[in-house]
Coordinates of C-alpha atoms in Angstrom, one line a residue:
Chain A
M565 CA -0.2 0.1 0.0
R566 CA 1.5 3.4 -0.8
W567 CA 0.1 5.4 2.0
D568 CA 2.3 8.5 0.8
I569 CA 0.1 8.6 -2.6
L570 CA -3.3 7.5 -1.1
I571 CA -3.4 10.3 1.5
P572 CA -3.3 13.2 -0.7
I573 CA -6.0 11.6 -3.3
A574 CA -8.3 10.6 0.2
V575 CA -8.0 14.8 1.2
Y576 CA -8.3 15.8 -2.2
L577 CA -11.8 13.1 -2.3
L578 CA -13.1 14.1 0.9
V579 CA -12.7 17.8 0.1
T580 CA -14.7 17.6 -3.1
F581 CA -17.1 15.5 -1.4
F582 CA -17.7 17.8 1.4
A583 CA -17.8 20.6 -0.8
G584 CA -20.4 19.1 -2.9
I585 CA -22.4 18.0 0.7
F586 CA -22.4 22.0 1.6
S587 CA -22.9 23.7 -1.6
S588 CA -26.7 23.5 -1.4
R589 CA -26.7 25.4 2.5
F590 CA -24.9 28.0 1.1
L591 CA -27.2 28.9 -1.6
K592 CA -30.1 31.1 -1.1
P593 CA -33.6 28.9 -1.9
T594 CA -35.3 30.5 -5.0
N595 CA -39.1 30.3 -5.8
K596 CA -38.4 28.3 -8.9
G597 CA -39.7 25.1 -7.9
F598 CA -37.6 22.3 -6.9
K599 CA -37.1 20.3 -10.1
E600 CA -35.3 23.2 -11.6
E601 CA -33.2 23.8 -8.5
F602 CA -32.2 20.1 -8.3
F603 CA -31.8 19.5 -12.2
L604 CA -30.5 22.6 -13.4
G605 CA -29.5 25.0 -10.2
G606 CA -31.9 27.8 -10.7
R607 CA -30.4 28.2 -14.2
N608 CA -27.6 30.6 -12.2
L609 CA -24.1 29.2 -13.3
G610 CA -21.5 31.9 -13.5
P611 CA -18.7 31.7 -16.3
V612 CA -15.8 30.2 -14.2
V613 CA -18.0 27.1 -12.9
L614 CA -20.0 27.1 -16.8
A615 CA -16.5 26.9 -18.3
F616 CA -15.3 23.9 -15.7
T617 CA -18.6 22.1 -15.5
I618 CA -18.8 21.5 -19.5
L619 CA -15.1 20.6 -20.3
A620 CA -14.9 18.8 -16.9
T621 CA -18.3 16.6 -17.9
Y622 CA -16.9 15.8 -21.4
A623 CA -13.4 15.1 -20.3
S624 CA -13.3 11.7 -18.7
A625 CA -10.7 9.2 -17.6
G626 CA -10.2 8.7 -21.7
T627 CA -8.6 12.1 -22.1
F628 CA -6.4 11.6 -19.1
I629 CA -5.2 8.2 -19.1
G630 CA -7.1 6.5 -22.2
T631 CA -5.1 9.2 -24.7
S632 CA -2.2 9.0 -23.2
G633 CA -1.9 5.3 -23.2
V634 CA -2.7 5.3 -27.1
A635 CA -0.3 8.0 -27.8
Y636 CA 2.6 5.7 -25.8
E637 CA 1.6 3.4 -28.1
V638 CA 1.1 4.8 -31.6
G639 CA 2.5 8.3 -31.0
F640 CA 2.4 12.1 -31.5
G641 CA -0.5 11.1 -34.5
W642 CA -3.1 10.2 -31.3
V643 CA -2.1 13.9 -29.4
W644 CA -2.8 15.4 -32.7
L645 CA -5.9 13.2 -33.1
A646 CA -7.4 14.3 -29.8
M647 CA -6.7 17.7 -30.6
S648 CA -10.2 17.3 -32.6
Q649 CA -12.0 18.0 -29.3
L650 CA -10.2 21.2 -28.2
T651 CA -12.9 23.4 -29.2
M652 CA -15.5 21.0 -28.1
G653 CA -16.4 23.6 -25.4
V654 CA -16.5 26.7 -27.5
I655 CA -18.9 25.0 -30.1
A656 CA -21.1 23.1 -27.6
L657 CA -22.0 26.8 -25.9
G658 CA -21.9 28.9 -29.0
I659 CA -24.2 26.6 -31.5
P660 CA -27.0 25.6 -29.9
G661 CA -26.6 29.4 -28.6
K662 CA -28.3 31.8 -26.6
K663 CA -31.4 30.9 -28.8
F664 CA -31.1 27.4 -26.8
A665 CA -31.2 29.5 -23.5
I666 CA -33.9 31.5 -24.4
V667 CA -36.2 28.7 -25.8
A668 CA -35.4 26.7 -22.7
R669 CA -36.7 29.6 -20.5
K670 CA -39.9 30.3 -22.7
I671 CA -40.9 26.6 -22.4
N672 CA -39.8 26.1 -18.7
A673 CA -37.1 23.2 -20.4
V674 CA -35.4 21.8 -17.7
T675 CA -33.6 18.7 -20.0
L676 CA -32.8 18.5 -23.6
T677 CA -36.0 15.5 -23.6
D678 CA -38.7 18.3 -22.4
F679 CA -36.8 20.5 -25.0
L680 CA -37.9 17.7 -27.5
Y681 CA -41.2 16.9 -26.4
E682 CA -42.6 20.5 -26.6
R683 CA -40.9 20.9 -30.1
Y684 CA -42.1 17.8 -31.3
S685 CA -45.3 16.7 -28.8
S686 CA -44.4 12.7 -29.6
H687 CA -44.2 10.0 -27.4
A688 CA -42.0 7.8 -29.3
I689 CA -39.1 10.9 -28.8
V690 CA -39.6 11.1 -25.1
I691 CA -39.6 7.0 -24.7
G692 CA -36.7 6.9 -27.4
S693 CA -34.8 9.8 -25.8
A694 CA -35.5 8.5 -22.0
L695 CA -34.4 4.7 -23.6
G696 CA -30.9 6.7 -25.1
I697 CA -30.2 8.3 -22.1
V698 CA -30.6 5.5 -19.4
V699 CA -28.8 2.5 -21.5
F700 CA -25.7 5.1 -23.3
I701 CA -25.2 7.1 -20.2
S702 CA -25.4 4.2 -17.2
A703 CA -23.2 2.0 -19.5
T704 CA -20.8 4.8 -19.7
M705 CA -20.7 5.7 -16.3
V706 CA -20.1 1.8 -15.4
A707 CA -16.9 2.2 -17.5
Q708 CA -15.9 5.3 -15.4
F709 CA -16.2 3.8 -12.2
V710 CA -14.4 0.7 -13.2
A711 CA -11.7 2.9 -14.6
G712 CA -11.5 5.0 -11.2
A713 CA -11.1 2.1 -9.4
R714 CA -8.3 0.7 -11.6
I715 CA -6.5 3.5 -11.0
L716 CA -6.7 3.8 -7.5
Q717 CA -5.8 0.2 -7.7
T718 CA -2.8 0.7 -9.5
I719 CA -1.2 3.7 -8.6
T720 CA -1.8 3.1 -4.5
G721 CA -2.8 -0.8 -4.0
V722 CA -5.7 -0.2 -2.5
S723 CA -7.8 -3.6 -3.7
Y724 CA -10.2 -2.8 -6.9
Y725 CA -13.2 -3.3 -4.5
W726 CA -12.6 -1.3 -1.5
G727 CA -11.8 1.1 -4.3
L728 CA -14.4 0.9 -5.9
L729 CA -16.8 1.1 -2.9
I730 CA -15.2 4.2 -1.6
F731 CA -15.4 6.1 -4.6
G732 CA -18.8 5.3 -5.5
F733 CA -19.9 6.0 -2.1
L734 CA -18.4 9.5 -2.1
V735 CA -20.0 10.4 -5.8
V736 CA -23.3 8.9 -5.4
T737 CA -24.1 10.4 -2.0
Y738 CA -22.8 14.3 -3.0
T739 CA -24.7 13.9 -6.0
S740 CA -28.1 13.1 -4.6
Y741 CA -28.0 14.9 -1.6
G742 CA -26.6 18.3 -3.6
G743 CA -27.9 18.0 -7.3
F744 CA -26.9 20.0 -9.9
R745 CA -25.4 22.9 -7.6
A746 CA -23.2 20.5 -6.0
V747 CA -22.2 18.7 -9.7
A748 CA -21.3 22.3 -10.8
L749 CA -19.5 23.4 -7.8
T750 CA -17.3 20.2 -7.7
D751 CA -16.9 20.1 -11.6
A752 CA -15.2 23.7 -11.0
I753 CA -12.9 22.2 -8.0
Q754 CA -11.9 18.9 -10.5
G755 CA -11.4 21.3 -13.3
M756 CA -9.0 23.3 -11.4
A757 CA -7.0 20.0 -10.0
M758 CA -6.9 18.8 -13.5
A759 CA -5.6 21.9 -15.3
L760 CA -3.6 22.3 -12.0
G761 CA -2.1 18.9 -12.3
G762 CA -1.3 18.9 -15.9
V763 CA 0.8 22.1 -15.2
I764 CA 2.8 20.5 -11.9
L765 CA 3.4 17.3 -14.2
W766 CA 5.4 19.6 -17.1
G767 CA 7.3 21.4 -14.2
I768 CA 8.4 17.7 -12.8
F769 CA 8.8 16.3 -16.6
L770 CA 11.1 19.7 -17.5
A771 CA 13.4 19.7 -14.0
K772 CA 13.7 15.6 -14.0
T773 CA 14.0 14.6 -17.8
D774 CA 16.6 15.6 -20.0
G775 CA 13.9 17.7 -21.9
V776 CA 11.6 17.1 -25.0
S777 CA 14.4 17.5 -27.1
A778 CA 16.6 14.8 -25.9
L779 CA 13.7 12.5 -25.9
V780 CA 12.3 12.8 -29.3
S781 CA 15.7 12.4 -30.6
K782 CA 15.8 9.4 -29.1
L783 CA 12.5 8.3 -29.8
A784 CA 13.5 9.2 -34.0
I785 CA 16.2 6.3 -33.4
E786 CA 14.5 3.7 -31.3
N787 CA 11.0 4.2 -32.5
P788 CA 10.8 6.8 -35.8
D789 CA 7.6 5.8 -36.5
L790 CA 5.9 7.4 -33.6
L791 CA 7.1 11.1 -34.9
T792 CA 5.2 10.6 -38.3
I793 CA 1.5 11.0 -39.6
P794 CA -0.2 8.5 -40.3
G795 CA 2.3 6.5 -38.1
P796 CA 1.2 3.3 -36.5
G797 CA -2.4 4.7 -35.1
N798 CA -3.3 4.7 -39.2
V799 CA -4.3 8.7 -38.6
T800 CA -5.6 9.1 -42.2
P801 CA -7.5 12.5 -42.8
S802 CA -10.7 10.5 -43.2
L803 CA -10.0 9.0 -39.5
L804 CA -9.2 12.6 -38.4
F805 CA -12.3 14.4 -39.9
S806 CA -14.5 11.6 -38.0
Y807 CA -13.0 12.4 -34.9
F808 CA -13.5 16.2 -35.4
I809 CA -17.4 15.4 -35.5
L810 CA -17.0 12.8 -32.8
L811 CA -15.1 14.7 -30.2
G812 CA -15.9 18.3 -31.9
L813 CA -19.0 18.3 -32.9
S814 CA -21.2 16.2 -31.9
P815 CA -20.9 16.9 -28.3
I816 CA -23.2 19.7 -28.4
C817 CA -26.3 17.3 -28.4
L818 CA -25.0 15.0 -25.5
P819 CA -27.7 15.5 -23.1
Q820 CA -25.3 16.0 -20.2
V821 CA -23.6 18.7 -21.8
V822 CA -26.3 20.6 -23.8
N823 CA -28.3 21.4 -20.1
R824 CA -25.2 23.5 -19.6
S825 CA -26.7 25.5 -21.9
M826 CA -30.2 26.3 -20.4
A827 CA -28.0 26.6 -17.0
Y828 CA -26.0 29.8 -17.2
K829 CA -27.3 32.8 -15.7
D830 CA -27.0 35.5 -18.4
S831 CA -25.3 36.3 -21.6
K832 CA -21.8 37.7 -19.9
S833 CA -21.5 34.2 -18.3
M834 CA -21.9 32.6 -21.5
H835 CA -19.3 34.4 -23.5
R836 CA -16.8 34.5 -21.0
A837 CA -17.0 30.8 -20.8
I838 CA -16.4 30.5 -24.3
V839 CA -13.2 33.0 -24.2
Y840 CA -12.1 30.2 -21.3
S841 CA -13.2 27.1 -22.5
C842 CA -10.7 26.6 -26.0
F843 CA -7.5 27.4 -23.8
L844 CA -8.7 25.4 -20.7
M845 CA -9.3 22.5 -23.1
G846 CA -5.5 22.6 -24.6
L847 CA -4.3 22.4 -21.3
F848 CA -6.1 19.1 -20.8
T849 CA -5.4 17.9 -23.7
L850 CA -1.9 18.7 -24.5
G851 CA -0.8 18.5 -20.8
F852 CA -1.4 14.9 -20.4
A853 CA -1.5 13.3 -23.8
T854 CA 1.7 14.8 -25.0
L855 CA 3.6 13.3 -22.4
G856 CA 2.1 9.7 -23.8
P857 CA 5.1 9.3 -26.3
L858 CA 7.8 10.9 -24.7
T859 CA 7.3 8.3 -21.5
R860 CA 7.9 5.9 -24.4
A861 CA 11.1 7.3 -24.5
L862 CA 11.9 7.2 -21.2
Y863 CA 10.3 3.8 -20.2
P864 CA 9.9 1.5 -23.4
D865 CA 8.4 -1.4 -21.4
I866 CA 5.4 -0.6 -20.3
S867 CA 3.1 -3.4 -20.7
I868 CA -0.1 -1.7 -20.3
P869 CA -0.2 1.3 -22.0
D870 CA -3.1 2.9 -19.5
N871 CA -0.6 2.6 -17.0
A872 CA 2.0 4.9 -19.0
L873 CA 1.5 7.9 -17.6
P874 CA 0.6 7.1 -13.7
T875 CA 4.1 5.3 -14.3
L876 CA 5.7 8.4 -15.4
I877 CA 4.5 10.6 -12.5
I878 CA 4.8 8.1 -9.9
N879 CA 8.6 7.5 -10.9
L880 CA 9.3 11.4 -11.3
A881 CA 7.5 13.0 -8.6
P882 CA 7.7 12.4 -4.6
G883 CA 4.5 10.0 -3.7
W884 CA 2.6 13.2 -1.9
L885 CA 3.4 15.1 -5.3
A886 CA 2.2 12.3 -7.3
G887 CA -0.6 12.0 -5.3
L888 CA -1.5 15.4 -6.2
I889 CA -1.3 15.0 -9.8
L890 CA -3.0 11.8 -9.8
A891 CA -6.1 13.5 -8.3
A892 CA -6.2 15.0 -12.0
P893 CA -7.7 11.7 -13.4
I894 CA -9.6 10.8 -10.6
A895 CA -11.3 14.6 -11.0
A896 CA -11.9 13.9 -14.5
I897 CA -14.0 10.7 -13.5
M898 CA -15.8 12.1 -10.9
S899 CA -16.7 15.3 -12.6
T900 CA -18.2 12.8 -15.3
I901 CA -20.3 10.5 -13.1
D902 CA -22.1 13.1 -11.3
S903 CA -23.4 15.1 -14.7
M904 CA -24.2 12.0 -15.9
L905 CA -25.6 10.4 -12.6
L906 CA -28.4 13.5 -12.6
V907 CA -29.4 13.1 -16.3
V908 CA -30.2 9.9 -15.6
S909 CA -31.9 10.5 -12.7
S910 CA -33.7 13.4 -14.2
A911 CA -34.9 11.3 -17.3
V912 CA -36.5 9.0 -14.8
V913 CA -37.8 11.4 -12.7
K914 CA -38.9 14.1 -14.9
D915 CA -39.2 12.6 -18.4
V916 CA -40.9 9.2 -17.3
Y917 CA -42.5 9.6 -13.5
S918 CA -43.8 13.1 -13.9
R919 CA -44.5 13.0 -17.5
Y920 CA -46.5 9.4 -17.4
I921 CA -46.7 8.0 -13.8
N922 CA -48.1 10.3 -11.8
P923 CA -47.9 14.2 -13.3
N924 CA -50.0 15.5 -10.4
A925 CA -47.1 14.6 -7.6
N926 CA -46.5 17.9 -5.3
E927 CA -42.8 18.9 -4.9
A928 CA -42.3 17.0 -1.4
K929 CA -43.1 14.0 -3.3
V930 CA -40.9 15.1 -6.5
S931 CA -37.7 15.9 -4.1
K932 CA -38.0 12.6 -2.2
L933 CA -38.3 11.0 -5.3
A934 CA -35.5 12.4 -6.9
Y935 CA -32.7 12.0 -4.2
I936 CA -33.9 8.3 -4.0
T937 CA -33.7 7.5 -7.4
T938 CA -30.2 9.5 -7.9
L939 CA -29.3 6.9 -4.5
C940 CA -30.9 3.9 -6.7
I941 CA -29.5 4.4 -10.3
G942 CA -26.0 5.5 -8.3
T943 CA -25.8 2.4 -6.3
I944 CA -27.0 -0.1 -9.1
V945 CA -24.1 1.4 -11.6
V946 CA -21.7 0.3 -8.5
I947 CA -23.1 -2.8 -8.1
L948 CA -22.7 -3.5 -12.4
A949 CA -19.3 -2.2 -12.0
I950 CA -17.9 -4.7 -9.5
S951 CA -17.7 -7.4 -12.6
P952 CA -15.9 -5.1 -15.2
P953 CA -16.3 -5.6 -18.5
R954 CA -13.0 -6.1 -20.8
T955 CA -13.0 -3.3 -23.5
I956 CA -13.6 -0.1 -21.5
Q957 CA -12.2 2.2 -24.1
F958 CA -14.5 0.7 -26.8
L959 CA -17.6 1.3 -24.3
T960 CA -16.9 4.8 -23.8
F961 CA -16.3 6.0 -27.1
F962 CA -19.4 3.4 -28.2
T963 CA -22.0 5.2 -26.2
T964 CA -20.5 8.7 -27.0
G965 CA -21.2 8.4 -30.7
G966 CA -24.7 6.3 -29.9
L967 CA -26.5 9.6 -28.0
A968 CA -25.2 11.8 -30.3
S969 CA -26.4 9.9 -33.4
T970 CA -29.8 10.1 -31.7
F971 CA -29.5 13.4 -30.5
F972 CA -27.7 15.6 -32.8
A973 CA -30.6 15.9 -35.5
P974 CA -33.6 16.2 -33.1
T975 CA -32.2 19.0 -31.1
I976 CA -30.0 21.0 -33.8
F977 CA -32.8 20.9 -36.4
G978 CA -35.8 21.4 -34.0
L979 CA -34.1 24.9 -33.3
Y980 CA -33.2 26.1 -35.9
W981 CA -35.4 24.8 -38.7
K982 CA -39.1 25.8 -38.4
R983 CA -40.1 22.9 -41.2
A984 CA -38.6 20.3 -38.9
T985 CA -41.5 17.9 -38.2
T986 CA -42.4 15.0 -35.7
W987 CA -42.0 12.6 -38.0
G988 CA -38.5 14.0 -39.2
A989 CA -37.7 14.1 -35.7
V990 CA -38.6 10.6 -34.7
A991 CA -37.4 9.2 -38.2
S992 CA -33.7 10.8 -37.8
M993 CA -33.8 9.8 -34.1
Y994 CA -34.3 5.9 -34.5
V995 CA -32.3 6.1 -38.2
G996 CA -29.4 7.4 -36.4
A997 CA -29.6 5.1 -33.1
I998 CA -30.2 2.1 -35.1
S999 CA -27.7 2.8 -38.1
Y1000 CA -24.8 3.7 -35.9
A1001 CA -25.3 0.4 -33.7
V1002 CA -25.3 -1.6 -37.3
I1003 CA -22.8 0.3 -38.8
F1004 CA -20.8 0.1 -35.4
K1005 CA -20.9 -3.7 -35.9
L1006 CA -20.8 -4.6 -39.1
F1007 CA -18.6 -2.2 -40.6
P1008 CA -16.5 -0.9 -38.4
N1009 CA -13.5 0.6 -40.8
L1010 CA -16.0 2.2 -43.0
F1011 CA -13.8 4.3 -45.2
N1012 CA -11.5 4.2 -42.0
M1013 CA -14.1 6.4 -40.7
H1014 CA -15.6 5.9 -37.0
A1015 CA -19.4 4.9 -37.3
I1016 CA -20.5 8.5 -36.1
V1017 CA -20.1 10.1 -39.7
P1018 CA -22.0 7.7 -41.7
A1019 CA -24.9 7.1 -38.8
L1020 CA -25.3 11.2 -38.5
I1021 CA -25.2 11.9 -42.3
L1022 CA -28.4 9.2 -42.4
S1023 CA -30.4 10.7 -39.6
V1024 CA -29.9 14.4 -41.1
G1025 CA -31.1 13.0 -44.2
S1026 CA -33.7 11.3 -42.5
M1027 CA -34.7 14.5 -40.6
I1028 CA -34.7 16.9 -44.1
I1029 CA -36.8 13.9 -46.2
V1030 CA -39.2 13.3 -43.8
S1031 CA -39.9 16.5 -42.6
L1032 CA -40.5 17.9 -46.4
L1033 CA -42.9 14.9 -46.8
T1034 CA -45.1 15.5 -43.9
P1035 CA -47.4 18.5 -42.5
A1036 CA -45.9 21.7 -41.5
P1037 CA -45.7 21.7 -37.6
S1038 CA -48.8 23.4 -36.0
F1039 CA -49.0 27.3 -35.8
N1040 CA -48.7 26.8 -32.2
T1041 CA -45.8 25.1 -32.1
I1042 CA -43.5 27.8 -34.1
Y1043 CA -45.3 30.4 -31.8
K1044 CA -44.5 28.5 -28.7
F1045 CA -40.8 28.7 -30.1
W1046 CA -40.0 31.3 -32.3
G1047 CA -42.5 34.0 -31.5
R1048 CA -42.3 37.2 -28.7
G1049 CA -43.9 37.3 -26.0
D1050 CA -44.0 35.4 -22.6
V1051 CA -45.5 32.1 -23.9
S1052 CA -44.8 30.0 -20.7
Q1053 CA -48.2 31.4 -19.5
R1054 CA -49.4 29.9 -22.8
T1055 CA -48.0 26.8 -22.7
N1056 CA -49.5 25.8 -19.1
M1057 CA -52.5 26.9 -20.5
S1058 CA -52.7 24.5 -23.4
L1059 CA -51.5 21.5 -21.3
E1060 CA -54.8 22.3 -18.9
L1061 CA -56.7 22.3 -21.4
Chain B
V758 CA -54.1 34.4 -37.2
K759 CA -50.9 34.3 -39.2
E760 CA -50.8 37.7 -39.2
D761 CA -49.8 38.5 -35.0
F762 CA -46.8 36.5 -35.3
V763 CA -43.7 38.4 -34.8
E764 CA -40.5 36.3 -34.5
D765 CA -38.7 37.1 -31.2
S766 CA -36.6 40.1 -32.0
R767 CA -33.1 38.4 -30.5
Y768 CA -33.0 35.1 -33.1
Q769 CA -31.6 37.1 -35.7
Q770 CA -28.7 38.1 -33.6
C771 CA -28.8 34.4 -32.1
N772 CA -28.5 32.8 -35.6
K773 CA -25.6 35.1 -36.6
E774 CA -23.5 33.9 -33.3
S775 CA -24.2 30.3 -33.9
F776 CA -22.7 30.9 -37.4
V777 CA -20.1 32.3 -36.4
T778 CA -19.2 29.5 -34.1
L779 CA -19.6 27.2 -36.8
L780 CA -16.9 29.3 -38.9
Y781 CA -14.8 28.7 -35.5
F782 CA -15.4 24.8 -35.9
L783 CA -14.1 25.1 -39.6
L784 CA -11.2 27.5 -38.7
H785 CA -10.3 24.6 -35.8
M786 CA -10.3 21.8 -38.7
V787 CA -8.2 23.6 -41.1
V788 CA -5.7 25.2 -38.4
V789 CA -5.3 21.8 -36.7
G790 CA -6.5 19.1 -39.2
G791 CA -4.9 21.7 -42.4
I792 CA -1.8 22.5 -41.0
G793 CA -0.8 19.6 -40.1
L794 CA -1.6 17.2 -42.9
A795 CA 0.1 20.1 -45.2
I796 CA 3.5 19.9 -43.3
G797 CA 3.6 16.3 -41.7
Y798 CA 1.4 13.9 -43.6
N799 CA 3.6 11.1 -45.3
K800 CA 6.8 12.3 -44.4
G801 CA 9.6 10.1 -43.0
V802 CA 11.1 11.0 -40.2
D803 CA 14.3 12.0 -42.1
Q804 CA 12.1 14.7 -43.7
I805 CA 10.6 15.9 -40.4
K806 CA 12.1 19.5 -38.8
F807 CA 11.9 19.9 -35.3
I808 CA 10.9 22.9 -33.4
A809 CA 11.3 22.9 -29.4
G810 CA 11.9 19.0 -29.9
F811 CA 8.4 18.6 -31.1
P812 CA 7.8 17.6 -35.0
S813 CA 7.3 21.1 -36.9
W814 CA 3.9 19.6 -37.7
F815 CA 3.0 18.7 -34.6
F816 CA 4.5 22.1 -33.4
Y817 CA 2.7 24.3 -35.6
S818 CA -0.8 22.2 -35.8
S819 CA -1.0 21.6 -32.0
I820 CA 0.8 23.9 -30.2
I821 CA 0.6 27.1 -32.2
G822 CA -3.0 26.1 -33.3
W823 CA -4.1 26.1 -29.7
I824 CA -2.6 29.7 -28.7
F825 CA -4.1 30.7 -31.9
L826 CA -7.4 29.1 -31.7
S827 CA -7.6 30.4 -27.6
L828 CA -7.0 33.9 -28.7
V829 CA -9.6 33.9 -31.7
P830 CA -12.8 33.5 -29.3
I831 CA -11.8 36.7 -27.6
F832 CA -12.6 38.4 -30.8
M833 CA -15.6 36.7 -31.8
I834 CA -17.0 38.0 -28.8
K835 CA -15.9 41.2 -29.2
Y836 CA -16.9 41.8 -32.5
Y837 CA -20.0 38.9 -33.1
F838 CA -21.9 38.3 -29.8
T839 CA -24.1 41.1 -27.9
D840 CA -25.2 40.7 -24.4
M841 CA -28.9 40.2 -24.3
S842 CA -32.0 39.3 -21.8
L843 CA -32.4 35.5 -21.9
E844 CA -35.4 35.8 -20.0
P845 CA -39.0 35.7 -21.8
E846 CA -39.5 38.7 -24.0
G847 CA -42.6 41.2 -22.7
D848 CA -45.7 42.1 -25.3
N849 CA -44.3 45.9 -25.2

């Protein structure tokens, strides 16, 4: 057991935990109602928390451990490929944009599903999106828990099961207790830990090794392919393009990312978050992944690539500092899981329970249910992670693409195209999800592209064709989304009728 | 009924901002992808130049590209984005 590494990590975990628990107390209660508070923090995010919560939610174990591991094996080409996620924060805030924030306020939407339901008034859409969220996001959470417990095991010697239990208990408890405010606040702490970890690591790296030039010259002799593109990773233009779509563009419609666009306080917060997010994402991505190929020059015999970065850190830094740096991937995992947990819980409580099972439930009942549901889903996911699937990276990439294929066309076209119809949305949602799964399984190397590209083309195509073949949306819908004036009163009225 | 439909006055500006963001995404692809491909694609290790220790294609596309793309949003916000209320508009 490496106590010197474990103690700083444990301290870090506890700080995050208590920040999450107490965050709900320091904040003034508002009159906006429980669901908007618990699932959206009362639409009150400022710029720094907004930028960090978007980036930290999206950047998971993959960014820190996975990418640097693959880069250890195949070289700089993979770091370059990972740079396709650089502008993800700017794109995710800018393309749905203020229009999404305005519409969400008009129709009182708290989740992406709310938005889709108000736009298309279709049960097929609500059920499809709730299913997509529960299945794809729960699977991602399992993978993240597994990654977290494995990192703890590798670096500190804590057994996998104890790591999983402690880790699971902390994340699930503060998320259930504090809701979105706890998630956003802890995301900010975790984002800072990620940025700081990268900076400290580079400081130590430059101080303790012969520097980049010497290591790259060593690589040029021993593993010259690692310096070239396409190189051993076969990073061709088509693969690169498909990753721009997967990691750069498609996050704009991931439910756990897009609900941040409903949650910012005002347009100034959004502007400043846009300015911060490209710089920070570059810090996360370059800060860790670039060290992958350089670690190869220092330690050429690491058999499990995912251990490349932890090995480098433990060998270069004294134990307590290694613990501090390794808090970064742990933070990345926690900040991804907590947001996902809340999105799944909102799908169950808001989209299924409040809409279909008991629409007249009072606030007290809904709040109790939200706490319990979040706790239950968290517990189930931790239990599923006890016997981990073998292919974790595969699972994470698969689910991101799956969510994007399901939600991209209905969300973006619903927001920007008045002519998008219910049938167009239903077609694009199901064609996207199913074609994605089929292409991923049967033609994994179609034109050396990730399956997201053909699936998105099919999904967008069905949106356009089916919409044009079916009658235009009702005047009521257009008025609700595009019209002037406060339509929230009108929305409630039409629901009562 | 259709005559009383007036589009929310903020949407024109919102659409413009989204379009600028889309152009920024294309710029991202050109800077990171285009420069990397132009300098380094299919070059053997003996043809690669090194800057600050890194292969030049990586240095320009990813490191300089990162700094450049971090600065662009400052100007995007300054020249193309406007502050506005996000609350539902009154009928006044």
